[in-house]
Amino acid sequence: VGYSSILLIDDDEDDQEIFLTAIGEISTSATCIAYNNARIALEKLENREISVDIIFLDLNMPIMNGKQFLIAFMKNDSLKKIPVIVLSTSSQQQAIHEAKSLGATDFITKPADYLELKNILFTILV
Amino acid sequence: MRDFLKGGGEMGALTRALDWSKTSLGSPDEWPLSLCTTVATLLSSRFPMFLWWGEDLIQFYNDAYRPSLGNDGKHPGALGQKAKDTWPEIWDIIYPLIRQVLDTGEATWSEDQLIPIYRNGKIEDVYWTFGYSPVPDDAFRIAGVLVVCMETTQKVLAKKQVEENEKNFRNVILKAPIAICILRGPNHLVEIANEHMLQLWGVTSAKVLHKPLFEGLPEVKSQGFEKLLAGVYHTGEGFSAQNVEVALPRNGKIEQEYVDFLYEAETGAGGFITGIIVVAVLVTAQVKARRQIEEVVADRTKELAQANLHLQRSNAELSRFAYIASHDLQEPARKIATFSQMLQNSAPELDEKSRNYLAKINKAGGRMMTLIRDVLSYSELSKQAPAFESVDLGVVIQDVKTELELLIEQKGADIGVDGLPILEAIPLQMFQLFGNLLSNALKYSRQAVPPVIRISAQSEGGYCHIQVSDNGIGFEQEYAEQIFSIFQRLHRKTEYTGTGIGLAMCKKIAENHHGDIYASGVPGRGATFHIILPEKQENAG
């Protein structure tokens, strides 16, 4: 049921920790890898060094930002079937619209409430 | 009666009727031939004539002369009377003339001479052109004086009137409070120029008067005035101009002055143009003052434009700063809230006090998040380029009600909507506007009084007047403007939640739509928010 192999791309280590903790509390079976560099994550995906069935993507990152990642990712026919959920601090309509038009499956504004985050992740993953 | 006294009108009849034997001339039968001939000639002439005859200068006159004696005067007594008895008032004038003719035999000639006489019941100033001619008797000695005359009083008075008018006209020119001169003839001879004109020209009257203008005032040659004057003189069409720059002599130097002037052709008796009247006003001071003002205005306008540009830039920078700052501030705030919550969960063995602190940290973090999000939304209102489209406010209110469903249910609110229009607006901002107003109306309700909220709209001259009224806690009217300022709160946040940005956003949204928002309230009774929005926007999509 749901997704069991999760990739998180977020340069913020605190957010990584929050995310991983939340996943851990939702599911014991799910595995989660986290990268703080979108370019490396993309390379690993393209070279099939890693294999995942859902990706959570931060937008505001150095080197390669979420938008650039989405553009490159969607050019790869074998990869683009994997759902990408954008996970951002932003709640701007424009950012949401842009992410979806680039192929993002969904857009989640990082909530301040930890329980809410868990609820959202639960609905997506399970 | 001798034949020579036939005819002659009134005077002929009077002459015939007079008993001449009582005069020194005696009966006409005894008169010398030359007297008879002269009297006959006189009576039959239609030229005014008068005759003195003999030592006593006995008088004869004809019908043509008769009116000169007027009524109630010397007529008809003068006939057959001695000259001295008829003309006592002018005897001193006429007797020497008579004497001269009698003694020398030479005729006199006087033109337009004033000889006041008694007539019409008073002494009148009468002008005459007349000649005294000697009349010889039968022996060719001078025996009489024939006066052939013409009263010229009317002519003289008319001429005097003309002269008087001329004098008055010159006086008007000389005493006029502005510069006037008359230029005569094709060479523009300066006939008269008043003191103001001389001052304007910067010359003495001796230098220009009775000389061609450009000879007396060579400094103004070749500045275009010759052509203008010639045009007026030849066409008769007047010319006027304002703020004309002209170089004029000033204290031995040539200076730039400015004049307003008027040329008007003057026509003579034959309808021909004989000269030009020039009226001028020196306006150098005014022109200079205006130029100065124009310069100042131009400078200020430029400064204002620059200030505006700076303002726009700094506004854009400020808005950018607000966006970035609030965007980046969200992250730590969110983490504070999240980690404090996680700590709460991972340490269940914490004592009550610590749990309480953690809850406060969590709450503060959450509140900071909301605050930052609201500032962000507010700053975004300034950032977005407006994209107006047709918006059904009824649908907007429905969406807002769906969004606030939970709160409406909790409060048991009654929301009535009446006749909301479709207008050109920014859809998201309409949602934010009514979202804020409705959530305020729900939030600031009275305790234990279910909110009753009414939303209605009226069309007023191209504008839509929307009213959102509630039965909540209201506010003092003195705060009616203040509530729309950012971060302005009327209540402690423990009483009513909120960031103090909602109404500031509403105002910003109304302004973005070229409209307005204002409020009225009664404490404890409720508040009404009035929103005025144009039905059409200029750059609607």
mmCIF file of C-alpha atoms in Angstrom, chain B residues 146-340:
data_model
loop_
_atom_site.group_PDB
_atom_site.id
_atom_site.type_symbol
_atom_site.label_atom_id
_atom_site.label_comp_id
_atom_site.label_asym_id
_atom_site.label_seq_id
_atom_site.Cartn_x
_atom_site.Cartn_y
_atom_site.Cartn_z
ATOM 1 C CA LEU B 146 -21.252 150.308 -47.968
ATOM 2 C CA VAL B 147 -20.821 147.305 -45.781
ATOM 3 C CA VAL B 148 -20.987 143.938 -47.470
ATOM 4 C CA CYS B 149 -20.771 141.301 -44.821
ATOM 5 C CA MET B 150 -21.273 137.720 -43.855
ATOM 6 C CA GLU B 151 -21.876 136.436 -40.381
ATOM 7 C CA THR B 152 -19.395 133.616 -39.792
ATOM 8 C CA THR B 153 -20.243 132.846 -36.162
ATOM 9 C CA GLN B 154 -21.222 129.211 -36.905
ATOM 10 C CA LYS B 155 -18.080 128.570 -38.928
ATOM 11 C CA VAL B 156 -15.820 130.133 -36.330
ATOM 12 C CA LEU B 157 -17.461 128.267 -33.471
ATOM 13 C CA ALA B 158 -17.152 124.979 -35.378
ATOM 14 C CA LYS B 159 -13.508 125.653 -36.009
ATOM 15 C CA LYS B 160 -12.979 126.581 -32.379
ATOM 16 C CA GLN B 161 -14.682 123.342 -31.383
ATOM 17 C CA VAL B 162 -12.326 121.380 -33.610
ATOM 18 C CA GLU B 163 -9.348 123.208 -32.133
ATOM 19 C CA GLU B 164 -10.644 122.570 -28.654
ATOM 20 C CA ASN B 165 -11.083 118.875 -29.429
ATOM 21 C CA GLU B 166 -7.604 118.724 -30.833
ATOM 22 C CA LYS B 167 -6.239 120.373 -27.726
ATOM 23 C CA ASN B 168 -8.167 117.998 -25.488
ATOM 24 C CA PHE B 169 -6.921 115.046 -27.487
ATOM 25 C CA ARG B 170 -3.339 116.190 -27.131
ATOM 26 C CA ASN B 171 -3.913 116.677 -23.430
ATOM 27 C CA VAL B 172 -5.326 113.170 -23.119
ATOM 28 C CA ILE B 173 -2.249 111.815 -24.840
ATOM 29 C CA LEU B 174 0.164 113.865 -22.769
ATOM 30 C CA LYS B 175 -1.509 112.995 -19.498
ATOM 31 C CA ALA B 176 -2.327 109.343 -20.259
ATOM 32 C CA PRO B 177 -0.889 106.904 -17.710
ATOM 33 C CA ILE B 178 0.604 104.744 -20.454
ATOM 34 C CA ALA B 179 2.981 105.520 -23.291
ATOM 35 C CA ILE B 180 1.255 107.034 -26.319
ATOM 36 C CA CYS B 181 2.523 108.772 -29.416
ATOM 37 C CA ILE B 182 1.250 109.763 -32.836
ATOM 38 C CA LEU B 183 3.404 109.147 -35.863
ATOM 39 C CA ARG B 184 2.453 111.282 -38.821
ATOM 40 C CA GLY B 185 2.948 110.480 -42.474
ATOM 41 C CA PRO B 186 4.811 107.706 -44.248
ATOM 42 C CA ASN B 187 8.082 108.610 -42.507
ATOM 43 C CA HIS B 188 6.442 108.269 -39.091
ATOM 44 C CA LEU B 189 7.153 111.795 -37.967
ATOM 45 C CA VAL B 190 6.791 111.939 -34.193
ATOM 46 C CA GLU B 191 3.981 114.466 -33.909
ATOM 47 C CA ILE B 192 3.347 114.039 -30.236
ATOM 48 C CA ALA B 193 4.734 111.670 -27.618
ATOM 49 C CA ASN B 194 3.942 111.720 -23.933
ATOM 50 C CA GLU B 195 6.452 111.460 -21.119
ATOM 51 C CA HIS B 196 5.803 107.738 -20.668
ATOM 52 C CA MET B 197 6.620 107.122 -24.324
ATOM 53 C CA LEU B 198 9.818 109.173 -24.088
ATOM 54 C CA GLN B 199 10.838 107.205 -21.002
ATOM 55 C CA LEU B 200 10.085 103.946 -22.765
ATOM 56 C CA TRP B 201 12.164 105.060 -25.749
ATOM 57 C CA GLY B 202 14.879 106.271 -23.408
ATOM 58 C CA VAL B 203 15.269 109.632 -25.192
ATOM 59 C CA THR B 204 14.499 113.301 -24.591
ATOM 60 C CA SER B 205 11.662 114.933 -26.486
ATOM 61 C CA ALA B 206 14.150 117.224 -28.279
ATOM 62 C CA LYS B 207 15.792 114.187 -29.806
ATOM 63 C CA VAL B 208 12.672 112.664 -31.368
ATOM 64 C CA LEU B 209 9.870 115.225 -31.523
ATOM 65 C CA HIS B 210 8.902 116.316 -35.052
ATOM 66 C CA LYS B 211 11.450 113.976 -36.570
ATOM 67 C CA PRO B 212 10.978 110.669 -38.362
ATOM 68 C CA LEU B 213 10.865 108.008 -35.635
ATOM 69 C CA PHE B 214 13.845 105.989 -36.810
ATOM 70 C CA GLU B 215 15.936 109.127 -37.225
ATOM 71 C CA GLY B 216 15.271 110.283 -33.683
ATOM 72 C CA LEU B 217 15.551 106.752 -32.348
ATOM 73 C CA PRO B 218 18.124 104.954 -34.539
ATOM 74 C CA GLU B 219 18.587 102.340 -31.768
ATOM 75 C CA VAL B 220 15.318 100.607 -32.678
ATOM 76 C CA LYS B 221 16.143 100.400 -36.373
ATOM 77 C CA SER B 222 16.185 96.961 -37.963
ATOM 78 C CA GLN B 223 14.298 95.254 -35.141
ATOM 79 C CA GLY B 224 11.294 94.631 -37.355
ATOM 80 C CA PHE B 225 9.222 97.676 -36.414
ATOM 81 C CA GLU B 226 9.671 99.482 -39.759
ATOM 82 C CA LYS B 227 7.851 96.722 -41.571
ATOM 83 C CA LEU B 228 5.038 96.618 -39.019
ATOM 84 C CA LEU B 229 4.514 100.398 -39.120
ATOM 85 C CA ALA B 230 4.596 100.462 -42.928
ATOM 86 C CA GLY B 231 2.013 97.677 -42.966
ATOM 87 C CA VAL B 232 -0.349 99.600 -40.672
ATOM 88 C CA TYR B 233 0.179 102.819 -42.614
ATOM 89 C CA HIS B 234 -0.541 101.244 -45.972
ATOM 90 C CA THR B 235 -3.339 98.828 -45.070
ATOM 91 C CA GLY B 236 -5.006 100.665 -42.207
ATOM 92 C CA GLU B 237 -5.139 97.419 -40.259
ATOM 93 C CA GLY B 238 -4.102 97.796 -36.655
ATOM 94 C CA PHE B 239 -1.456 95.581 -35.075
ATOM 95 C CA SER B 240 -0.811 94.504 -31.523
ATOM 96 C CA ALA B 241 1.721 92.238 -29.862
ATOM 97 C CA GLN B 242 2.751 91.246 -26.377
ATOM 98 C CA ASN B 243 6.069 90.630 -24.647
ATOM 99 C CA VAL B 244 8.034 91.797 -27.674
ATOM 100 C CA GLU B 245 11.750 91.953 -27.075
ATOM 101 C CA VAL B 246 13.288 95.286 -28.094
ATOM 102 C CA ALA B 247 16.735 96.814 -27.612
ATOM 103 C CA LEU B 248 16.414 100.373 -26.263
ATOM 104 C CA PRO B 249 18.854 103.023 -25.071
ATOM 105 C CA ARG B 250 19.193 103.038 -21.287
ATOM 106 C CA ASN B 251 21.689 105.321 -19.530
ATOM 107 C CA GLY B 252 24.028 105.372 -22.502
ATOM 108 C CA LYS B 253 23.830 101.617 -23.040
ATOM 109 C CA ILE B 254 21.529 99.394 -25.041
ATOM 110 C CA GLU B 255 19.368 97.104 -22.953
ATOM 111 C CA GLN B 256 16.831 94.408 -23.695
ATOM 112 C CA GLU B 257 13.336 95.411 -22.695
ATOM 113 C CA TYR B 258 9.941 93.849 -23.252
ATOM 114 C CA VAL B 259 6.869 95.756 -24.443
ATOM 115 C CA ASP B 260 3.214 95.195 -25.143
ATOM 116 C CA PHE B 261 2.177 97.548 -27.911
ATOM 117 C CA LEU B 262 -0.657 98.527 -30.216
ATOM 118 C CA TYR B 263 -0.542 100.308 -33.582
ATOM 119 C CA GLU B 264 -3.782 101.874 -34.772
ATOM 120 C CA ALA B 265 -4.111 103.736 -38.064
ATOM 121 C CA GLU B 266 -5.453 107.291 -37.833
ATOM 122 C CA THR B 267 -7.534 108.452 -40.752
ATOM 123 C CA GLY B 268 -7.892 112.084 -41.816
ATOM 124 C CA ALA B 269 -10.882 113.993 -43.188
ATOM 125 C CA GLY B 270 -10.706 112.385 -46.649
ATOM 126 C CA GLY B 271 -10.703 108.883 -45.195
ATOM 127 C CA PHE B 272 -7.000 108.584 -45.981
ATOM 128 C CA ILE B 273 -4.541 107.251 -43.440
ATOM 129 C CA THR B 274 -2.528 110.152 -42.126
ATOM 130 C CA GLY B 275 -0.761 108.607 -39.211
ATOM 131 C CA ILE B 276 -0.430 105.891 -36.620
ATOM 132 C CA ILE B 277 -1.328 106.009 -32.960
ATOM 133 C CA VAL B 278 1.066 103.958 -30.873
ATOM 134 C CA VAL B 279 0.179 102.761 -27.395
ATOM 135 C CA ALA B 280 2.805 100.829 -25.483
ATOM 136 C CA VAL B 281 3.446 99.353 -22.039
ATOM 137 C CA LEU B 282 6.837 98.343 -20.732
ATOM 138 C CA VAL B 283 6.485 94.820 -19.342
ATOM 139 C CA THR B 284 10.126 93.886 -18.795
ATOM 140 C CA ALA B 285 9.664 93.423 -15.060
ATOM 141 C CA GLN B 286 6.649 91.188 -15.571
ATOM 142 C CA VAL B 287 8.338 89.133 -18.276
ATOM 143 C CA LYS B 288 11.460 88.691 -16.146
ATOM 144 C CA ALA B 289 9.379 87.757 -13.119
ATOM 145 C CA ARG B 290 7.409 85.256 -15.155
ATOM 146 C CA ARG B 291 10.570 83.751 -16.649
ATOM 147 C CA GLN B 292 11.948 83.386 -13.154
ATOM 148 C CA ILE B 293 8.785 81.689 -11.988
ATOM 149 C CA GLU B 294 8.836 79.439 -15.031
ATOM 150 C CA GLU B 295 12.424 78.503 -14.286
ATOM 151 C CA VAL B 296 11.614 77.789 -10.673
ATOM 152 C CA VAL B 297 8.586 75.735 -11.698
ATOM 153 C CA ALA B 298 10.674 73.829 -14.245
ATOM 154 C CA ASP B 299 13.353 73.160 -11.611
ATOM 155 C CA ARG B 300 10.785 72.056 -9.066
ATOM 156 C CA THR B 301 9.061 69.851 -11.615
ATOM 157 C CA LYS B 302 12.360 68.220 -12.424
ATOM 158 C CA GLU B 303 13.167 67.758 -8.752
ATOM 159 C CA LEU B 304 9.707 66.351 -8.192
ATOM 160 C CA ALA B 305 10.107 63.918 -11.065
ATOM 161 C CA GLN B 306 13.461 62.824 -9.622
ATOM 162 C CA ALA B 307 12.005 62.518 -6.151
ATOM 163 C CA ASN B 308 9.181 60.478 -7.632
ATOM 164 C CA LEU B 309 11.638 58.203 -9.359
ATOM 165 C CA HIS B 310 13.582 57.783 -6.108
ATOM 166 C CA LEU B 311 10.352 57.104 -4.311
ATOM 167 C CA GLN B 312 9.298 54.512 -6.844
ATOM 168 C CA ARG B 313 12.696 52.852 -6.600
ATOM 169 C CA SER B 314 12.742 52.875 -2.836
ATOM 170 C CA ASN B 315 9.150 51.647 -2.782
ATOM 171 C CA ALA B 316 10.083 48.804 -5.075
ATOM 172 C CA GLU B 317 13.155 48.079 -2.947
ATOM 173 C CA LEU B 318 11.109 48.219 0.228
ATOM 174 C CA SER B 319 8.538 45.896 -1.204
ATOM 175 C CA ARG B 320 11.302 43.539 -2.342
ATOM 176 C CA PHE B 321 12.887 43.742 1.075
ATOM 177 C CA ALA B 322 9.577 43.015 2.794
ATOM 178 C CA TYR B 323 9.079 40.028 0.552
ATOM 179 C CA ILE B 324 12.548 38.559 1.013
ATOM 180 C CA ALA B 325 12.688 39.319 4.712
ATOM 181 C CA SER B 326 9.324 37.813 5.437
ATOM 182 C CA HIS B 327 10.024 34.852 3.189
ATOM 183 C CA ASP B 328 13.277 34.069 4.942
ATOM 184 C CA LEU B 329 11.848 34.818 8.377
ATOM 185 C CA GLN B 330 9.220 32.153 7.909
ATOM 186 C CA GLU B 331 11.751 29.371 8.053
ATOM 187 C CA PRO B 332 13.172 29.903 11.556
ATOM 188 C CA ALA B 333 9.695 30.707 12.879
ATOM 189 C CA ARG B 334 8.323 27.487 11.455
ATOM 190 C CA LYS B 335 11.212 25.516 12.916
ATOM 191 C CA ILE B 336 10.688 26.986 16.366
ATOM 192 C CA ALA B 337 7.058 25.916 16.256
ATOM 193 C CA THR B 338 7.809 22.477 14.835
ATOM 194 C CA PHE B 339 10.755 21.558 17.047
ATOM 195 C CA SER B 340 9.013 22.719 20.190
#
